[in-house]
PDB file of C-alpha atoms and ligand atoms in Angstrom:
ATOM      1  CA  MET I  20     -97.381 -30.479  94.600  1.00  0.00           C
ATOM      2  CA  THR I  21     -97.360 -27.732  92.037  1.00  0.00           C
ATOM      3  CA  GLU I  22     -94.844 -27.892  89.319  1.00  0.00           C
ATOM      4  CA  THR I  23     -91.634 -26.071  89.971  1.00  0.00           C
ATOM      5  CA  LYS I  24     -88.766 -24.633  88.077  1.00  0.00           C
ATOM      6  CA  LEU I  25     -85.355 -23.323  88.985  1.00  0.00           C
ATOM      7  CA  CYS I  26     -84.861 -19.591  89.349  1.00  0.00           C
ATOM      8  CA  LYS I  27     -82.733 -18.429  86.456  1.00  0.00           C
ATOM      9  CA  PHE I  28     -80.635 -16.323  88.751  1.00  0.00           C
ATOM     10  CA  CYS I  29     -80.207 -18.085  92.066  1.00  0.00           C
ATOM     11  CA  LYS I  30     -81.239 -21.603  91.028  1.00  0.00           C
ATOM     12  CA  THR I  31     -83.716 -21.905  93.873  1.00  0.00           C
ATOM     13  CA  GLU I  32     -86.672 -24.159  93.241  1.00  0.00           C
ATOM     14  CA  ILE I  33     -89.681 -21.852  92.790  1.00  0.00           C
ATOM     15  CA  PRO I  34     -93.293 -22.313  91.609  1.00  0.00           C
ATOM     16  CA  LYS I  35     -93.431 -22.676  87.855  1.00  0.00           C
ATOM     17  CA  ASP I  36     -95.815 -19.749  87.415  1.00  0.00           C
ATOM     18  CA  ALA I  37     -93.842 -17.438  89.684  1.00  0.00           C
ATOM     19  CA  LYS I  38     -92.946 -14.255  87.897  1.00  0.00           C
ATOM     20  CA  ILE I  39     -90.676 -13.080  90.617  1.00  0.00           C
ATOM     21  CA  CYS I  40     -88.355 -15.371  92.475  1.00  0.00           C
ATOM     22  CA  PRO I  41     -89.341 -15.423  96.138  1.00  0.00           C
ATOM     23  CA  ASN I  42     -85.697 -15.922  97.037  1.00  0.00           C
ATOM     24  CA  CYS I  43     -83.789 -13.322  95.052  1.00  0.00           C
ATOM     25  CA  LYS I  44     -86.742 -11.175  93.967  1.00  0.00           C
ATOM     26  CA  LYS I  45     -85.607 -11.224  90.352  1.00  0.00           C
ATOM     27  CA  LYS I  46     -88.101 -11.344  87.513  1.00  0.00           C
ATOM     28  CA  GLN I  47     -88.388 -14.659  85.760  1.00  0.00           C
ATOM     29  CA  LYS I  48     -88.695 -14.420  82.032  1.00  0.00           C
ATOM     30  CA  GLY I  49     -91.751 -16.420  81.133  1.00  0.00           C
ATOM     31  CA  LYS I  50     -93.100 -17.469  77.748  1.00  0.00           C
ATOM     32  CA  LEU I  51     -94.257 -13.923  77.241  1.00  0.00           C
ATOM     33  CA  GLY I  52     -90.670 -12.787  77.608  1.00  0.00           C
ATOM     34  CA  ILE I  53     -89.550 -15.346  75.036  1.00  0.00           C
ATOM     35  CA  ILE I  54     -92.318 -14.273  72.663  1.00  0.00           C
ATOM     36  CA  ILE I  55     -91.345 -10.637  73.102  1.00  0.00           C
ATOM     37  CA  CYS I  56     -87.748 -11.607  72.474  1.00  0.00           C
ATOM     38  CA  ILE I  57     -88.708 -13.368  69.258  1.00  0.00           C
ATOM     39  CA  ILE I  58     -90.790 -10.390  68.124  1.00  0.00           C
ATOM     40  CA  VAL I  59     -87.961  -8.028  68.920  1.00  0.00           C
ATOM     41  CA  ILE I  60     -85.529 -10.239  67.024  1.00  0.00           C
ATOM     42  CA  LEU I  61     -87.915 -10.452  64.064  1.00  0.00           C
ATOM     43  CA  VAL I  62     -88.335  -6.701  64.075  1.00  0.00           C
ATOM     44  CA  ILE I  63     -84.588  -6.243  64.198  1.00  0.00           C
ATOM     45  CA  ILE I  64     -84.098  -8.731  61.367  1.00  0.00           C
ATOM     46  CA  GLY I  65     -86.885  -7.043  59.442  1.00  0.00           C
ATOM     47  CA  ALA I  66     -85.371  -3.635  60.019  1.00  0.00           C
ATOM     48  CA  ALA I  67     -81.946  -4.918  59.072  1.00  0.00           C
ATOM     49  CA  THR I  68     -83.337  -6.498  55.909  1.00  0.00           C
ATOM     50  CA  ASN I  69     -85.259  -3.369  55.050  1.00  0.00           C
ATOM     51  CA  GLY I  70     -82.214  -1.325  55.920  1.00  0.00           C
ATOM     52  CA  GLY I  71     -80.212  -3.506  53.603  1.00  0.00           C
ATOM     53  CA  ASN I  72     -82.808  -3.090  50.873  1.00  0.00           C
ATOM     54  CA  ASN I  73     -82.924   0.626  51.418  1.00  0.00           C
ATOM     55  CA  LYS I  74     -79.181   0.677  51.344  1.00  0.00           C
ATOM     56  CA  SER I  75     -79.040  -1.164  48.070  1.00  0.00           C
ATOM     57  CA  ILE I  76     -81.785   1.040  46.677  1.00  0.00           C
ATOM     58  CA  SER I  77     -80.055   4.174  47.852  1.00  0.00           C
ATOM     59  CA  SER I  78     -76.709   2.945  46.592  1.00  0.00           C
ATOM     60  CA  ASP I  79     -78.401   2.239  43.278  1.00  0.00           C
ATOM     61  CA  ASN I  80     -79.749   5.739  43.368  1.00  0.00           C
ATOM     62  CA  SER I  81     -76.411   7.224  44.255  1.00  0.00           C
ATOM     63  CA  THR I  82     -74.796   5.273  41.452  1.00  0.00           C
ATOM     64  CA  LYS I  83     -77.433   6.607  39.116  1.00  0.00           C
ATOM     65  CA  THR I  84     -76.960  10.087  40.525  1.00  0.00           C
ATOM     66  CA  GLU I  85     -73.223   9.809  40.137  1.00  0.00           C
ATOM     67  CA  SER I  86     -73.465   8.633  36.583  1.00  0.00           C
ATOM     68  CA  THR I  87     -75.993  11.361  35.859  1.00  0.00           C
ATOM     69  CA  ASP I  88     -73.669  13.861  37.480  1.00  0.00           C
ATOM     70  CA  SER I  89     -70.699  12.714  35.480  1.00  0.00           C
ATOM     71  CA  ASN I  90     -72.859  12.829  32.365  1.00  0.00           C
ATOM     72  CA  ASN I  91     -73.896  16.308  33.315  1.00  0.00           C
ATOM     73  CA  SER I  92     -70.365  17.447  33.956  1.00  0.00           C
ATOM     74  CA  LYS I  93     -69.256  15.940  30.668  1.00  0.00           C
ATOM     75  CA  ALA I  94     -72.132  17.659  28.933  1.00  0.00           C
ATOM     76  CA  GLU I  95     -71.299  20.824  30.809  1.00  0.00           C
ATOM     77  CA  GLU I  96     -67.686  20.621  29.741  1.00  0.00           C
ATOM     78  CA  ALA I  97     -68.714  20.275  26.161  1.00  0.00           C
ATOM     79  CA  THR I  98     -71.291  23.027  26.273  1.00  0.00           C
ATOM     80  CA  ILE I  99     -70.030  25.623  28.732  1.00  0.00           C
ATOM     81  CA  GLU I 100     -71.470  28.867  27.538  1.00  0.00           C
ATOM     82  CA  TYR I 101     -69.001  31.646  28.060  1.00  0.00           C
ATOM     83  CA  THR I 102     -70.481  35.073  28.366  1.00  0.00           C
ATOM     84  CA  SER I 103     -68.602  37.449  26.122  1.00  0.00           C
ATOM     85  CA  VAL I 104     -67.576  40.572  27.920  1.00  0.00           C
ATOM     86  CA  SER I 105     -64.849  43.146  27.433  1.00  0.00           C
ATOM     87  CA  LYS I 106     -62.530  44.265  30.171  1.00  0.00           C
ATOM     88  CA  GLN I 107     -64.077  47.713  29.797  1.00  0.00           C
ATOM     89  CA  GLU I 108     -67.538  46.316  30.509  1.00  0.00           C
ATOM     90  CA  LEU I 109     -66.237  44.516  33.583  1.00  0.00           C
ATOM     91  CA  SER I 110     -64.610  47.735  34.801  1.00  0.00           C
ATOM     92  CA  ASP I 111     -67.727  49.792  34.203  1.00  0.00           C
ATOM     93  CA  ALA I 112     -69.935  47.251  35.938  1.00  0.00           C
ATOM     94  CA  LEU I 113     -67.733  47.139  39.011  1.00  0.00           C
ATOM     95  CA  THR I 114     -67.261  50.899  39.176  1.00  0.00           C
ATOM     96  CA  SER I 115     -70.945  51.693  38.906  1.00  0.00           C
ATOM     97  CA  ASN I 116     -72.268  48.953  41.193  1.00  0.00           C
ATOM     98  CA  ALA I 117     -69.940  46.442  42.806  1.00  0.00           C
ATOM     99  CA  LEU I 118     -72.819  44.445  44.249  1.00  0.00           C
ATOM    100  CA  LYS I 119     -74.509  44.130  40.891  1.00  0.00           C
ATOM    101  CA  ALA I 120     -71.216  43.286  39.205  1.00  0.00           C
ATOM    102  CA  SER I 121     -70.588  40.539  41.724  1.00  0.00           C
ATOM    103  CA  ASP I 122     -74.123  39.245  41.308  1.00  0.00           C
ATOM    104  CA  THR I 123     -73.788  39.292  37.538  1.00  0.00           C
ATOM    105  CA  TYR I 124     -70.328  37.857  37.040  1.00  0.00           C
ATOM    106  CA  LYS I 125     -69.244  35.879  40.103  1.00  0.00           C
ATOM    107  CA  GLY I 126     -69.334  32.141  39.394  1.00  0.00           C
ATOM    108  CA  GLN I 127     -69.989  32.761  35.707  1.00  0.00           C
ATOM    109  CA  TYR I 128     -67.957  31.511  32.787  1.00  0.00           C
ATOM    110  CA  LEU I 129     -66.659  34.527  30.952  1.00  0.00           C
ATOM    111  CA  GLU I 130     -64.909  35.182  27.693  1.00  0.00           C
ATOM    112  CA  VAL I 131     -63.019  38.345  28.449  1.00  0.00           C
ATOM    113  CA  THR I 132     -61.415  40.417  25.754  1.00  0.00           C
ATOM    114  CA  GLY I 133     -58.820  43.048  26.440  1.00  0.00           C
ATOM    115  CA  TYR I 134     -55.120  43.667  26.430  1.00  0.00           C
ATOM    116  CA  LEU I 135     -52.414  42.007  28.393  1.00  0.00           C
ATOM    117  CA  SER I 136     -51.287  44.441  31.070  1.00  0.00           C
ATOM    118  CA  VAL I 137     -49.425  42.425  33.680  1.00  0.00           C
ATOM    119  CA  ILE I 138     -47.523  39.207  33.284  1.00  0.00           C
ATOM    120  CA  ASP I 139     -46.606  37.833  36.683  1.00  0.00           C
ATOM    121  CA  SER I 140     -42.961  36.780  36.705  1.00  0.00           C
ATOM    122  CA  SER I 141     -43.731  33.626  38.663  1.00  0.00           C
ATOM    123  CA  GLY I 142     -46.265  32.637  36.008  1.00  0.00           C
ATOM    124  CA  LYS I 143     -49.239  32.442  38.326  1.00  0.00           C
ATOM    125  CA  TYR I 144     -51.440  35.080  36.739  1.00  0.00           C
ATOM    126  CA  ILE I 145     -51.888  37.756  34.156  1.00  0.00           C
ATOM    127  CA  SER I 146     -53.936  40.915  34.253  1.00  0.00           C
ATOM    128  CA  ILE I 147     -56.056  42.309  31.492  1.00  0.00           C
ATOM    129  CA  ASP I 148     -56.824  45.937  30.835  1.00  0.00           C
ATOM    130  CA  SER I 149     -58.912  47.571  28.166  1.00  0.00           C
ATOM    131  CA  GLY I 150     -56.137  49.275  26.291  1.00  0.00           C
ATOM    132  CA  ASP I 151     -54.052  52.416  26.450  1.00  0.00           C
ATOM    133  CA  ASP I 152     -56.895  54.526  27.727  1.00  0.00           C
ATOM    134  CA  ASP I 153     -57.645  52.238  30.654  1.00  0.00           C
ATOM    135  CA  PHE I 154     -57.269  54.438  33.679  1.00  0.00           C
ATOM    136  CA  SER I 155     -59.620  52.448  35.850  1.00  0.00           C
ATOM    137  CA  PHE I 156     -58.310  50.781  38.933  1.00  0.00           C
ATOM    138  CA  VAL I 157     -60.328  47.685  38.278  1.00  0.00           C
ATOM    139  CA  ASN I 158     -58.061  44.708  38.083  1.00  0.00           C
ATOM    140  CA  VAL I 159     -59.011  41.673  36.054  1.00  0.00           C
ATOM    141  CA  GLN I 160     -56.654  39.050  37.345  1.00  0.00           C
ATOM    142  CA  CYS I 161     -56.588  35.788  35.439  1.00  0.00           C
ATOM    143  CA  PHE I 162     -54.974  32.778  37.033  1.00  0.00           C
ATOM    144  CA  ILE I 163     -52.872  30.536  34.843  1.00  0.00           C
ATOM    145  CA  LYS I 164     -53.931  26.946  35.397  1.00  0.00           C
ATOM    146  CA  ASN I 165     -51.540  24.836  33.363  1.00  0.00           C
ATOM    147  CA  ASP I 166     -48.283  24.756  31.430  1.00  0.00           C
ATOM    148  CA  GLU I 167     -50.071  24.973  28.100  1.00  0.00           C
ATOM    149  CA  GLN I 168     -51.549  28.331  29.097  1.00  0.00           C
ATOM    150  CA  LYS I 169     -48.202  29.413  30.511  1.00  0.00           C
ATOM    151  CA  ALA I 170     -46.494  28.542  27.219  1.00  0.00           C
ATOM    152  CA  ILE I 171     -48.949  30.730  25.310  1.00  0.00           C
ATOM    153  CA  ILE I 172     -48.470  33.631  27.721  1.00  0.00           C
ATOM    154  CA  MET I 173     -44.709  33.148  27.490  1.00  0.00           C
ATOM    155  CA  GLU I 174     -44.870  34.095  23.820  1.00  0.00           C
ATOM    156  CA  MET I 175     -46.910  37.235  24.440  1.00  0.00           C
ATOM    157  CA  ASN I 176     -46.033  40.804  25.262  1.00  0.00           C
ATOM    158  CA  LYS I 177     -47.585  43.427  27.421  1.00  0.00           C
ATOM    159  CA  GLY I 178     -50.176  45.321  25.384  1.00  0.00           C
ATOM    160  CA  ASP I 179     -51.033  42.368  23.155  1.00  0.00           C
ATOM    161  CA  ALA I 180     -54.702  41.788  22.485  1.00  0.00           C
ATOM    162  CA  ILE I 181     -55.920  38.781  24.410  1.00  0.00           C
ATOM    163  CA  THR I 182     -59.098  36.850  25.046  1.00  0.00           C
ATOM    164  CA  ILE I 183     -59.368  34.456  27.917  1.00  0.00           C
ATOM    165  CA  LYS I 184     -62.110  32.002  28.668  1.00  0.00           C
ATOM    166  CA  GLY I 185     -62.551  31.023  32.278  1.00  0.00           C
ATOM    167  CA  LYS I 186     -64.610  30.966  35.401  1.00  0.00           C
ATOM    168  CA  CYS I 187     -64.951  34.136  37.398  1.00  0.00           C
ATOM    169  CA  THR I 188     -64.240  32.961  40.933  1.00  0.00           C
ATOM    170  CA  ASP I 189     -64.403  36.262  42.753  1.00  0.00           C
ATOM    171  CA  VAL I 190     -65.533  39.831  42.332  1.00  0.00           C
ATOM    172  CA  GLY I 191     -64.438  42.461  44.820  1.00  0.00           C
ATOM    173  CA  GLU I 192     -64.684  46.209  44.931  1.00  0.00           C
ATOM    174  CA  PHE I 193     -60.958  46.548  45.578  1.00  0.00           C
ATOM    175  CA  LEU I 194     -59.510  43.317  44.252  1.00  0.00           C
ATOM    176  CA  GLY I 195     -61.481  43.420  41.027  1.00  0.00           C
ATOM    177  CA  TYR I 196     -62.176  40.214  39.174  1.00  0.00           C
ATOM    178  CA  SER I 197     -60.461  36.877  39.694  1.00  0.00           C
ATOM    179  CA  ILE I 198     -60.759  34.448  36.841  1.00  0.00           C
ATOM    180  CA  ASP I 199     -59.482  30.877  36.569  1.00  0.00           C
ATOM    181  CA  ILE I 200     -58.321  30.511  32.994  1.00  0.00           C
ATOM    182  CA  ASP I 201     -59.739  27.639  30.938  1.00  0.00           C
ATOM    183  CA  GLU I 202     -58.338  28.814  27.636  1.00  0.00           C
ATOM    184  CA  VAL I 203     -56.151  31.583  26.322  1.00  0.00           C
ATOM    185  CA  ILE I 204     -56.966  32.905  22.888  1.00  0.00           C
ATOM    186  CA  THR I 205     -54.498  35.191  21.189  1.00  0.00           C
ATOM    187  CA  ASN I 206     -55.636  37.473  18.444  1.00  0.00           C
TER     188      ASN I 206
HETATM  189 ZN1   ZN F 330     -83.992 -16.516  92.591  1.00  0.00          ZN
END
């Protein structure tokens, strides 16, 4: 008598080396199957461990990146270089070549000098022109960002000389310049 085993599926007694049950025709997992299982499990564990390592490495990296970023942004805050430009220069740039003006000034930190021409009654923005002889239609609209800035503007009058530092968020042929105010400097 050859050795027998029970089919894993139908529990019929079958030859021990049978790979397929003669009764239910299902494959019997032999030692090879078990070995493959173990290998697969090891690979999965290995991958999971590596994944974990990678994760911790990448999280380390991201922490480093974050801290570097925050360092950078702190450094940036301290050393933002504002490009000095007059309202007249902004007007001229936009009038002569809107594309170039946009390329030059959009996204840049600007220190714009001019004269207060519009004070929005709701306190959202001011506009700057280049003085009495400013007949250009170029609008430099500066958005008030906090109460401190609003308080300064509150004390000013139309026509007063003004310098604002801020980031130029948009440049458009018709809308002119949009600037988010960082600081208002009165002369
Ligand atoms: Zn069977």
